[in-house]
C-alpha cells in the first residue's frame, strides 16, 4: 500500500518546560510539521497567525496559565526611525550586506559560537554543535536566505541573519553578531536593514518573532514604530507597551482543541483533485 502525507496538518503540544523569558513560568508550544509541496503556502498562512518556523516545524506558544508571548511584526509603511535608530544606521554605514543561499559556513559557526558564549552562555542553544548549527541553517523547505554583514575594510564577518521570504514579508528566524561592537547596536541595525530590504522588495511586514512584556531581553522590539502584535486572533498596533501585562492567569489560554479549531488553514488540496 502506498502511503502519503495527510493533506491537513496535524497539530501537537510539547511537554511543559521552564520558560526562557519569564522566571518561574513554564512554557508549552503548539506545533506542526512543515513539509511537502504546500510547505510555503502553509508557512505563509500560519506565520500570519502568530506561528514561527524552526527548521521543518512551525510552532506557537500555548502555555497553560500564561499568554505573555506575543508574535510581533513591523508594518513597514508605518515605521519611522527614531533619532537613536538613525544614529545606529550611521554607525554601521561601513557594513556590506550579502544575501546567500541557506548554506552554513565555518565563519558563520565561529561567529555564532562567539555570540552565544558572550551573550547567551546559559541559554537553550548554548550546547549547539556545528552539525546542529548546519541543520538550523540548511534544513528549510521554503524560500530562505542567509543575510551576511561584513566590514567593508577588513572583510570580517560581523553579523548574520537567517531570513525567510514570506508572501507578505520577511521573517527574521535567527540573528547573531559580534559582541565586540556594543556601541554599534548591531542587533537593532540588522532589524533596521531588514525593514529597508522589505521596503525595496515591496513587502509590507518584517516578522520579529515573539515580544514578551516583562522580559528585559525582549524589550528592544517595542522600540520600533509600526509594531503590531498578534492577540485575540488578529494583528493589533502596539501603541503603548505599558498596557501589556506579563501576569499569569489560569484562564489566559484557550483549551488546545479550541486553539486548533480557530486556526485558519489554506487550501492544501492537490491541484486537479
PDB file of C-alpha atoms in Angstrom:
ATOM      1  CA  UNK A   1       0.000   0.000   0.000  1.00  0.00           C
ATOM      2  CA  UNK A   2       1.283   3.434  -0.891  1.00  0.00           C
ATOM      3  CA  UNK A   3       1.316   5.901   1.977  1.00  0.00           C
ATOM      4  CA  UNK A   4       1.112   9.661   1.561  1.00  0.00           C
ATOM      5  CA  UNK A   5       1.261  12.653   3.872  1.00  0.00           C
ATOM      6  CA  UNK A   6      -2.101  13.857   5.202  1.00  0.00           C
ATOM      7  CA  UNK A   7      -3.418  16.940   3.424  1.00  0.00           C
ATOM      8  CA  UNK A   8      -4.470  18.666   6.662  1.00  0.00           C
ATOM      9  CA  UNK A   9      -1.540  19.370   9.032  1.00  0.00           C
ATOM     10  CA  UNK A  10      -1.562  17.555  12.361  1.00  0.00           C
ATOM     11  CA  UNK A  11      -1.001  19.670  15.476  1.00  0.00           C
ATOM     12  CA  UNK A  12       0.766  18.553  18.657  1.00  0.00           C
ATOM     13  CA  UNK A  13       1.739  20.074  22.013  1.00  0.00           C
ATOM     14  CA  UNK A  14       5.155  19.917  23.656  1.00  0.00           C
ATOM     15  CA  UNK A  15       5.647  18.896  27.258  1.00  0.00           C
ATOM     16  CA  UNK A  16       5.958  21.833  29.691  1.00  0.00           C
ATOM     17  CA  UNK A  17       9.478  23.106  30.346  1.00  0.00           C
ATOM     18  CA  UNK A  18      10.966  26.178  32.078  1.00  0.00           C
ATOM     19  CA  UNK A  19      10.251  29.441  30.258  1.00  0.00           C
ATOM     20  CA  UNK A  20      13.413  31.129  28.921  1.00  0.00           C
ATOM     21  CA  UNK A  21      11.872  34.605  29.200  1.00  0.00           C
ATOM     22  CA  UNK A  22       9.923  34.848  32.480  1.00  0.00           C
ATOM     23  CA  UNK A  23      11.357  33.306  35.627  1.00  0.00           C
ATOM     24  CA  UNK A  24       9.149  30.798  37.391  1.00  0.00           C
ATOM     25  CA  UNK A  25       6.918  30.176  34.373  1.00  0.00           C
ATOM     26  CA  UNK A  26       6.521  27.001  32.333  1.00  0.00           C
ATOM     27  CA  UNK A  27       6.281  27.133  28.553  1.00  0.00           C
ATOM     28  CA  UNK A  28       4.435  24.851  26.164  1.00  0.00           C
ATOM     29  CA  UNK A  29       4.264  25.023  22.368  1.00  0.00           C
ATOM     30  CA  UNK A  30       1.657  24.080  19.797  1.00  0.00           C
ATOM     31  CA  UNK A  31       3.422  22.797  16.677  1.00  0.00           C
ATOM     32  CA  UNK A  32       3.032  21.098  13.314  1.00  0.00           C
ATOM     33  CA  UNK A  33       5.374  19.719  10.677  1.00  0.00           C
ATOM     34  CA  UNK A  34       6.319  21.881   7.700  1.00  0.00           C
ATOM     35  CA  UNK A  35       6.858  19.596   4.738  1.00  0.00           C
ATOM     36  CA  UNK A  36       5.656  18.627   1.289  1.00  0.00           C
ATOM     37  CA  UNK A  37       4.699  20.624  -1.788  1.00  0.00           C
ATOM     38  CA  UNK A  38       2.497  23.028   0.194  1.00  0.00           C
ATOM     39  CA  UNK A  39       5.142  23.998   2.760  1.00  0.00           C
ATOM     40  CA  UNK A  40       5.430  27.605   1.547  1.00  0.00           C
ATOM     41  CA  UNK A  41       1.659  28.085   1.470  1.00  0.00           C
ATOM     42  CA  UNK A  42       1.260  26.666   4.977  1.00  0.00           C
ATOM     43  CA  UNK A  43       4.166  28.721   6.310  1.00  0.00           C
ATOM     44  CA  UNK A  44       2.697  31.935   4.894  1.00  0.00           C
ATOM     45  CA  UNK A  45      -0.710  31.198   6.377  1.00  0.00           C
ATOM     46  CA  UNK A  46       0.440  30.188   9.866  1.00  0.00           C
ATOM     47  CA  UNK A  47       3.077  32.934  10.086  1.00  0.00           C
ATOM     48  CA  UNK A  48       0.217  35.406   9.611  1.00  0.00           C
ATOM     49  CA  UNK A  49      -1.430  33.736  12.632  1.00  0.00           C
ATOM     50  CA  UNK A  50       1.469  34.074  15.025  1.00  0.00           C
ATOM     51  CA  UNK A  51       3.448  30.921  14.247  1.00  0.00           C
ATOM     52  CA  UNK A  52       7.229  30.790  13.815  1.00  0.00           C
ATOM     53  CA  UNK A  53       9.462  28.402  11.864  1.00  0.00           C
ATOM     54  CA  UNK A  54      12.298  26.315  13.293  1.00  0.00           C
ATOM     55  CA  UNK A  55      13.769  24.082  10.569  1.00  0.00           C
ATOM     56  CA  UNK A  56      10.829  21.967   9.368  1.00  0.00           C
ATOM     57  CA  UNK A  57       8.499  22.790  12.267  1.00  0.00           C
ATOM     58  CA  UNK A  58       6.010  25.618  12.791  1.00  0.00           C
ATOM     59  CA  UNK A  59       5.218  26.484  16.402  1.00  0.00           C
ATOM     60  CA  UNK A  60       3.316  28.953  18.563  1.00  0.00           C
ATOM     61  CA  UNK A  61       3.319  29.387  22.376  1.00  0.00           C
ATOM     62  CA  UNK A  62       0.440  27.606  24.055  1.00  0.00           C
ATOM     63  CA  UNK A  63       1.166  27.916  27.760  1.00  0.00           C
ATOM     64  CA  UNK A  64      -1.437  26.670  30.229  1.00  0.00           C
ATOM     65  CA  UNK A  65      -1.575  29.736  32.508  1.00  0.00           C
ATOM     66  CA  UNK A  66       0.232  32.466  30.579  1.00  0.00           C
ATOM     67  CA  UNK A  67      -0.279  34.266  27.290  1.00  0.00           C
ATOM     68  CA  UNK A  68       2.524  36.825  27.570  1.00  0.00           C
ATOM     69  CA  UNK A  69       4.425  35.760  24.430  1.00  0.00           C
ATOM     70  CA  UNK A  70       3.040  37.786  21.542  1.00  0.00           C
ATOM     71  CA  UNK A  71       4.104  37.361  17.927  1.00  0.00           C
ATOM     72  CA  UNK A  72       5.404  40.714  16.671  1.00  0.00           C
ATOM     73  CA  UNK A  73       5.889  42.262  13.268  1.00  0.00           C
ATOM     74  CA  UNK A  74       6.702  45.720  11.902  1.00  0.00           C
ATOM     75  CA  UNK A  75       4.356  47.404   9.446  1.00  0.00           C
ATOM     76  CA  UNK A  76       6.960  48.808   7.058  1.00  0.00           C
ATOM     77  CA  UNK A  77       4.653  51.594   5.836  1.00  0.00           C
ATOM     78  CA  UNK A  78       4.215  52.901   9.400  1.00  0.00           C
ATOM     79  CA  UNK A  79       7.817  52.647  10.504  1.00  0.00           C
ATOM     80  CA  UNK A  80       9.701  55.861  11.229  1.00  0.00           C
ATOM     81  CA  UNK A  81      13.205  55.597  12.711  1.00  0.00           C
ATOM     82  CA  UNK A  82      13.900  57.344  15.996  1.00  0.00           C
ATOM     83  CA  UNK A  83      16.925  59.596  16.465  1.00  0.00           C
ATOM     84  CA  UNK A  84      18.694  56.727  18.209  1.00  0.00           C
ATOM     85  CA  UNK A  85      17.929  54.348  15.343  1.00  0.00           C
ATOM     86  CA  UNK A  86      19.212  56.881  12.827  1.00  0.00           C
ATOM     87  CA  UNK A  87      22.466  57.027  14.768  1.00  0.00           C
ATOM     88  CA  UNK A  88      22.626  53.224  14.689  1.00  0.00           C
ATOM     89  CA  UNK A  89      22.319  53.290  10.903  1.00  0.00           C
ATOM     90  CA  UNK A  90      25.148  55.835  10.650  1.00  0.00           C
ATOM     91  CA  UNK A  91      27.422  53.831  12.945  1.00  0.00           C
ATOM     92  CA  UNK A  92      27.096  50.807  10.669  1.00  0.00           C
ATOM     93  CA  UNK A  93      27.472  52.547   7.327  1.00  0.00           C
ATOM     94  CA  UNK A  94      30.722  50.613   6.803  1.00  0.00           C
ATOM     95  CA  UNK A  95      28.995  47.241   6.718  1.00  0.00           C
ATOM     96  CA  UNK A  96      28.338  45.405   3.463  1.00  0.00           C
ATOM     97  CA  UNK A  97      25.241  43.232   3.119  1.00  0.00           C
ATOM     98  CA  UNK A  98      25.272  39.984   1.134  1.00  0.00           C
ATOM     99  CA  UNK A  99      22.335  37.601   0.679  1.00  0.00           C
ATOM    100  CA  UNK A 100      23.257  33.950   0.138  1.00  0.00           C
ATOM    101  CA  UNK A 101      21.527  30.592  -0.094  1.00  0.00           C
ATOM    102  CA  UNK A 102      20.957  28.767   3.226  1.00  0.00           C
ATOM    103  CA  UNK A 103      24.328  27.076   3.460  1.00  0.00           C
ATOM    104  CA  UNK A 104      26.304  27.009   6.713  1.00  0.00           C
ATOM    105  CA  UNK A 105      29.971  28.043   6.742  1.00  0.00           C
ATOM    106  CA  UNK A 106      32.788  27.795   9.280  1.00  0.00           C
ATOM    107  CA  UNK A 107      32.938  31.587   9.579  1.00  0.00           C
ATOM    108  CA  UNK A 108      29.243  31.692  10.425  1.00  0.00           C
ATOM    109  CA  UNK A 109      29.600  28.994  13.061  1.00  0.00           C
ATOM    110  CA  UNK A 110      32.647  30.652  14.633  1.00  0.00           C
ATOM    111  CA  UNK A 111      30.710  33.917  14.922  1.00  0.00           C
ATOM    112  CA  UNK A 112      27.660  32.061  16.223  1.00  0.00           C
ATOM    113  CA  UNK A 113      29.702  30.373  18.964  1.00  0.00           C
ATOM    114  CA  UNK A 114      31.380  33.654  19.934  1.00  0.00           C
ATOM    115  CA  UNK A 115      27.978  35.346  20.122  1.00  0.00           C
ATOM    116  CA  UNK A 116      26.437  32.599  22.281  1.00  0.00           C
ATOM    117  CA  UNK A 117      29.417  32.334  24.612  1.00  0.00           C
ATOM    118  CA  UNK A 118      29.359  36.113  25.154  1.00  0.00           C
ATOM    119  CA  UNK A 119      25.625  36.798  25.271  1.00  0.00           C
ATOM    120  CA  UNK A 120      23.705  33.571  25.923  1.00  0.00           C
ATOM    121  CA  UNK A 121      26.093  31.149  27.616  1.00  0.00           C
ATOM    122  CA  UNK A 122      23.270  29.727  29.749  1.00  0.00           C
ATOM    123  CA  UNK A 123      20.621  29.728  27.004  1.00  0.00           C
ATOM    124  CA  UNK A 124      18.905  26.807  25.334  1.00  0.00           C
ATOM    125  CA  UNK A 125      21.221  26.940  22.307  1.00  0.00           C
ATOM    126  CA  UNK A 126      24.477  27.109  24.287  1.00  0.00           C
ATOM    127  CA  UNK A 127      25.407  23.486  23.574  1.00  0.00           C
ATOM    128  CA  UNK A 128      24.621  23.567  19.853  1.00  0.00           C
ATOM    129  CA  UNK A 129      27.429  21.928  17.881  1.00  0.00           C
ATOM    130  CA  UNK A 130      28.460  22.543  14.283  1.00  0.00           C
ATOM    131  CA  UNK A 131      26.141  19.848  12.920  1.00  0.00           C
ATOM    132  CA  UNK A 132      23.111  21.230  14.755  1.00  0.00           C
ATOM    133  CA  UNK A 133      24.045  24.705  13.544  1.00  0.00           C
ATOM    134  CA  UNK A 134      24.210  23.454   9.950  1.00  0.00           C
ATOM    135  CA  UNK A 135      20.774  21.869  10.379  1.00  0.00           C
ATOM    136  CA  UNK A 136      19.349  25.155  11.698  1.00  0.00           C
ATOM    137  CA  UNK A 137      20.633  26.985   8.622  1.00  0.00           C
ATOM    138  CA  UNK A 138      20.134  24.406   5.901  1.00  0.00           C
ATOM    139  CA  UNK A 139      17.021  22.425   6.834  1.00  0.00           C
ATOM    140  CA  UNK A 140      14.325  24.614   5.327  1.00  0.00           C
ATOM    141  CA  UNK A 141      11.513  23.552   2.997  1.00  0.00           C
ATOM    142  CA  UNK A 142      10.721  27.143   1.992  1.00  0.00           C
ATOM    143  CA  UNK A 143      12.464  30.130   0.427  1.00  0.00           C
ATOM    144  CA  UNK A 144      15.176  31.115   2.909  1.00  0.00           C
ATOM    145  CA  UNK A 145      18.204  33.371   2.705  1.00  0.00           C
ATOM    146  CA  UNK A 146      21.243  33.935   4.896  1.00  0.00           C
ATOM    147  CA  UNK A 147      21.932  37.660   5.146  1.00  0.00           C
ATOM    148  CA  UNK A 148      25.595  38.308   5.976  1.00  0.00           C
ATOM    149  CA  UNK A 149      27.080  41.625   7.114  1.00  0.00           C
ATOM    150  CA  UNK A 150      30.817  42.151   6.652  1.00  0.00           C
ATOM    151  CA  UNK A 151      33.192  45.003   7.442  1.00  0.00           C
ATOM    152  CA  UNK A 152      33.964  46.818   4.184  1.00  0.00           C
ATOM    153  CA  UNK A 153      37.576  47.455   5.205  1.00  0.00           C
ATOM    154  CA  UNK A 154      38.576  44.142   6.774  1.00  0.00           C
ATOM    155  CA  UNK A 155      36.038  41.755   5.133  1.00  0.00           C
ATOM    156  CA  UNK A 156      35.413  40.388   8.640  1.00  0.00           C
ATOM    157  CA  UNK A 157      32.033  38.722   9.156  1.00  0.00           C
ATOM    158  CA  UNK A 158      30.197  40.955  11.622  1.00  0.00           C
ATOM    159  CA  UNK A 159      26.613  39.703  11.644  1.00  0.00           C
ATOM    160  CA  UNK A 160      24.308  37.053  10.197  1.00  0.00           C
ATOM    161  CA  UNK A 161      20.546  36.674   9.947  1.00  0.00           C
ATOM    162  CA  UNK A 162      18.649  33.574   8.838  1.00  0.00           C
ATOM    163  CA  UNK A 163      15.682  35.064   6.987  1.00  0.00           C
ATOM    164  CA  UNK A 164      12.573  33.506   5.456  1.00  0.00           C
ATOM    165  CA  UNK A 165      10.906  35.202   2.499  1.00  0.00           C
ATOM    166  CA  UNK A 166       7.138  35.075   3.028  1.00  0.00           C
ATOM    167  CA  UNK A 167       4.380  36.130   0.706  1.00  0.00           C
ATOM    168  CA  UNK A 168       3.793  39.284   2.772  1.00  0.00           C
ATOM    169  CA  UNK A 169       7.168  39.975   4.323  1.00  0.00           C
ATOM    170  CA  UNK A 170      10.484  38.885   5.744  1.00  0.00           C
ATOM    171  CA  UNK A 171      10.645  36.639   8.797  1.00  0.00           C
ATOM    172  CA  UNK A 172      13.814  37.018  10.864  1.00  0.00           C
ATOM    173  CA  UNK A 173      14.249  33.443  12.072  1.00  0.00           C
ATOM    174  CA  UNK A 174      17.505  33.976  13.988  1.00  0.00           C
ATOM    175  CA  UNK A 175      20.260  36.572  14.014  1.00  0.00           C
ATOM    176  CA  UNK A 176      23.676  36.752  15.665  1.00  0.00           C
ATOM    177  CA  UNK A 177      26.586  39.175  15.549  1.00  0.00           C
ATOM    178  CA  UNK A 178      29.944  40.033  17.039  1.00  0.00           C
ATOM    179  CA  UNK A 179      29.827  41.187  20.666  1.00  0.00           C
ATOM    180  CA  UNK A 180      32.955  43.294  20.068  1.00  0.00           C
ATOM    181  CA  UNK A 181      30.962  46.337  18.907  1.00  0.00           C
ATOM    182  CA  UNK A 182      28.487  47.011  21.737  1.00  0.00           C
ATOM    183  CA  UNK A 183      28.084  50.703  20.834  1.00  0.00           C
ATOM    184  CA  UNK A 184      27.077  49.898  17.246  1.00  0.00           C
ATOM    185  CA  UNK A 185      23.719  48.325  18.178  1.00  0.00           C
ATOM    186  CA  UNK A 186      24.180  45.527  15.659  1.00  0.00           C
ATOM    187  CA  UNK A 187      21.022  43.647  16.677  1.00  0.00           C
ATOM    188  CA  UNK A 188      18.897  46.729  16.088  1.00  0.00           C
ATOM    189  CA  UNK A 189      20.792  47.546  12.901  1.00  0.00           C
ATOM    190  CA  UNK A 190      20.019  44.130  11.377  1.00  0.00           C
ATOM    191  CA  UNK A 191      16.323  44.759  12.018  1.00  0.00           C
ATOM    192  CA  UNK A 192      16.559  48.261  10.526  1.00  0.00           C
ATOM    193  CA  UNK A 193      18.282  46.863   7.459  1.00  0.00           C
ATOM    194  CA  UNK A 194      15.599  44.189   7.036  1.00  0.00           C
ATOM    195  CA  UNK A 195      13.000  46.949   7.044  1.00  0.00           C
ATOM    196  CA  UNK A 196      14.867  48.518   4.117  1.00  0.00           C
ATOM    197  CA  UNK A 197      15.126  45.168   2.321  1.00  0.00           C
ATOM    198  CA  UNK A 198      11.386  44.616   2.732  1.00  0.00           C
ATOM    199  CA  UNK A 199      10.597  48.154   1.579  1.00  0.00           C
ATOM    200  CA  UNK A 200      12.746  47.697  -1.524  1.00  0.00           C
ATOM    201  CA  UNK A 201      11.048  44.388  -2.334  1.00  0.00           C
ATOM    202  CA  UNK A 202       7.556  45.799  -1.830  1.00  0.00           C
ATOM    203  CA  UNK A 203       6.889  43.525   1.163  1.00  0.00           C
ATOM    204  CA  UNK A 204       4.666  45.064   3.844  1.00  0.00           C
ATOM    205  CA  UNK A 205       5.971  43.365   7.000  1.00  0.00           C
ATOM    206  CA  UNK A 206       9.079  42.303   8.898  1.00  0.00           C
ATOM    207  CA  UNK A 207       8.330  39.497  11.354  1.00  0.00           C
ATOM    208  CA  UNK A 208      10.455  39.688  14.518  1.00  0.00           C
ATOM    209  CA  UNK A 209       9.420  36.586  16.437  1.00  0.00           C
ATOM    210  CA  UNK A 210       7.957  36.999  19.910  1.00  0.00           C
ATOM    211  CA  UNK A 211       7.770  40.031  22.155  1.00  0.00           C
ATOM    212  CA  UNK A 212       7.323  39.296  25.848  1.00  0.00           C
ATOM    213  CA  UNK A 213       6.213  42.072  28.219  1.00  0.00           C
ATOM    214  CA  UNK A 214       8.216  41.837  31.408  1.00  0.00           C
ATOM    215  CA  UNK A 215      11.221  40.250  29.669  1.00  0.00           C
ATOM    216  CA  UNK A 216      14.156  42.664  29.562  1.00  0.00           C
ATOM    217  CA  UNK A 217      15.888  40.717  26.780  1.00  0.00           C
ATOM    218  CA  UNK A 218      12.836  41.269  24.537  1.00  0.00           C
ATOM    219  CA  UNK A 219      12.291  44.937  25.367  1.00  0.00           C
ATOM    220  CA  UNK A 220      14.221  46.206  22.315  1.00  0.00           C
ATOM    221  CA  UNK A 221      11.438  45.077  19.959  1.00  0.00           C
ATOM    222  CA  UNK A 222       8.960  47.519  21.494  1.00  0.00           C
ATOM    223  CA  UNK A 223      11.223  50.431  20.439  1.00  0.00           C
ATOM    224  CA  UNK A 224      10.306  50.065  16.759  1.00  0.00           C
ATOM    225  CA  UNK A 225       7.434  52.178  15.482  1.00  0.00           C
ATOM    226  CA  UNK A 226       4.820  50.445  13.365  1.00  0.00           C
ATOM    227  CA  UNK A 227       4.986  47.388  15.639  1.00  0.00           C
ATOM    228  CA  UNK A 228       1.994  45.040  15.667  1.00  0.00           C
ATOM    229  CA  UNK A 229       1.303  42.089  17.987  1.00  0.00           C
ATOM    230  CA  UNK A 230      -0.924  39.091  17.324  1.00  0.00           C
ATOM    231  CA  UNK A 231      -3.570  38.602  20.003  1.00  0.00           C
ATOM    232  CA  UNK A 232      -7.227  37.757  20.039  1.00  0.00           C
ATOM    233  CA  UNK A 233      -6.895  36.160  16.614  1.00  0.00           C
ATOM    234  CA  UNK A 234      -5.740  39.327  14.841  1.00  0.00           C
ATOM    235  CA  UNK A 235      -2.843  41.764  14.498  1.00  0.00           C
ATOM    236  CA  UNK A 236      -3.115  44.842  16.703  1.00  0.00           C
ATOM    237  CA  UNK A 237      -0.983  48.002  16.570  1.00  0.00           C
ATOM    238  CA  UNK A 238       1.152  48.351  19.681  1.00  0.00           C
ATOM    239  CA  UNK A 239       0.602  51.953  20.662  1.00  0.00           C
ATOM    240  CA  UNK A 240       1.816  51.660  24.262  1.00  0.00           C
ATOM    241  CA  UNK A 241       3.867  48.671  25.505  1.00  0.00           C
ATOM    242  CA  UNK A 242       2.991  49.546  29.118  1.00  0.00           C
ATOM    243  CA  UNK A 243      -0.626  48.385  28.692  1.00  0.00           C
ATOM    244  CA  UNK A 244       0.517  44.777  28.228  1.00  0.00           C
ATOM    245  CA  UNK A 245       0.904  42.710  31.377  1.00  0.00           C
ATOM    246  CA  UNK A 246       3.016  39.588  31.972  1.00  0.00           C
ATOM    247  CA  UNK A 247       0.708  38.419  34.776  1.00  0.00           C
ATOM    248  CA  UNK A 248      -0.234  34.743  34.651  1.00  0.00           C
ATOM    249  CA  UNK A 249      -3.805  33.536  34.998  1.00  0.00           C
ATOM    250  CA  UNK A 250      -5.302  30.042  34.629  1.00  0.00           C
ATOM    251  CA  UNK A 251      -7.919  31.320  32.159  1.00  0.00           C
ATOM    252  CA  UNK A 252      -5.477  33.242  29.950  1.00  0.00           C
ATOM    253  CA  UNK A 253      -5.154  30.483  27.330  1.00  0.00           C
ATOM    254  CA  UNK A 254      -7.926  28.751  25.428  1.00  0.00           C
ATOM    255  CA  UNK A 255      -8.042  24.920  25.514  1.00  0.00           C
ATOM    256  CA  UNK A 256      -5.780  23.268  22.932  1.00  0.00           C
ATOM    257  CA  UNK A 257      -8.713  21.864  20.945  1.00  0.00           C
ATOM    258  CA  UNK A 258     -10.226  25.338  20.692  1.00  0.00           C
ATOM    259  CA  UNK A 259      -6.914  26.862  19.636  1.00  0.00           C
ATOM    260  CA  UNK A 260      -6.525  24.313  16.835  1.00  0.00           C
ATOM    261  CA  UNK A 261     -10.136  24.749  15.733  1.00  0.00           C
ATOM    262  CA  UNK A 262      -9.566  28.500  15.374  1.00  0.00           C
ATOM    263  CA  UNK A 263      -6.509  28.135  13.119  1.00  0.00           C
ATOM    264  CA  UNK A 264      -7.320  29.123   9.540  1.00  0.00           C
ATOM    265  CA  UNK A 265      -5.690  26.753   7.059  1.00  0.00           C
ATOM    266  CA  UNK A 266      -5.048  27.434   3.363  1.00  0.00           C
ATOM    267  CA  UNK A 267      -6.379  25.154   0.636  1.00  0.00           C
ATOM    268  CA  UNK A 268      -3.781  22.378   0.569  1.00  0.00           C
ATOM    269  CA  UNK A 269      -5.605  20.006  -1.747  1.00  0.00           C
ATOM    270  CA  UNK A 270      -3.537  18.800  -4.739  1.00  0.00           C
ATOM    271  CA  UNK A 271      -4.285  20.571  -7.993  1.00  0.00           C
ATOM    272  CA  UNK A 272      -6.895  18.808 -10.069  1.00  0.00           C
ATOM    273  CA  UNK A 273      -8.389  16.971  -7.088  1.00  0.00           C
TER     274      UNK A 273
END
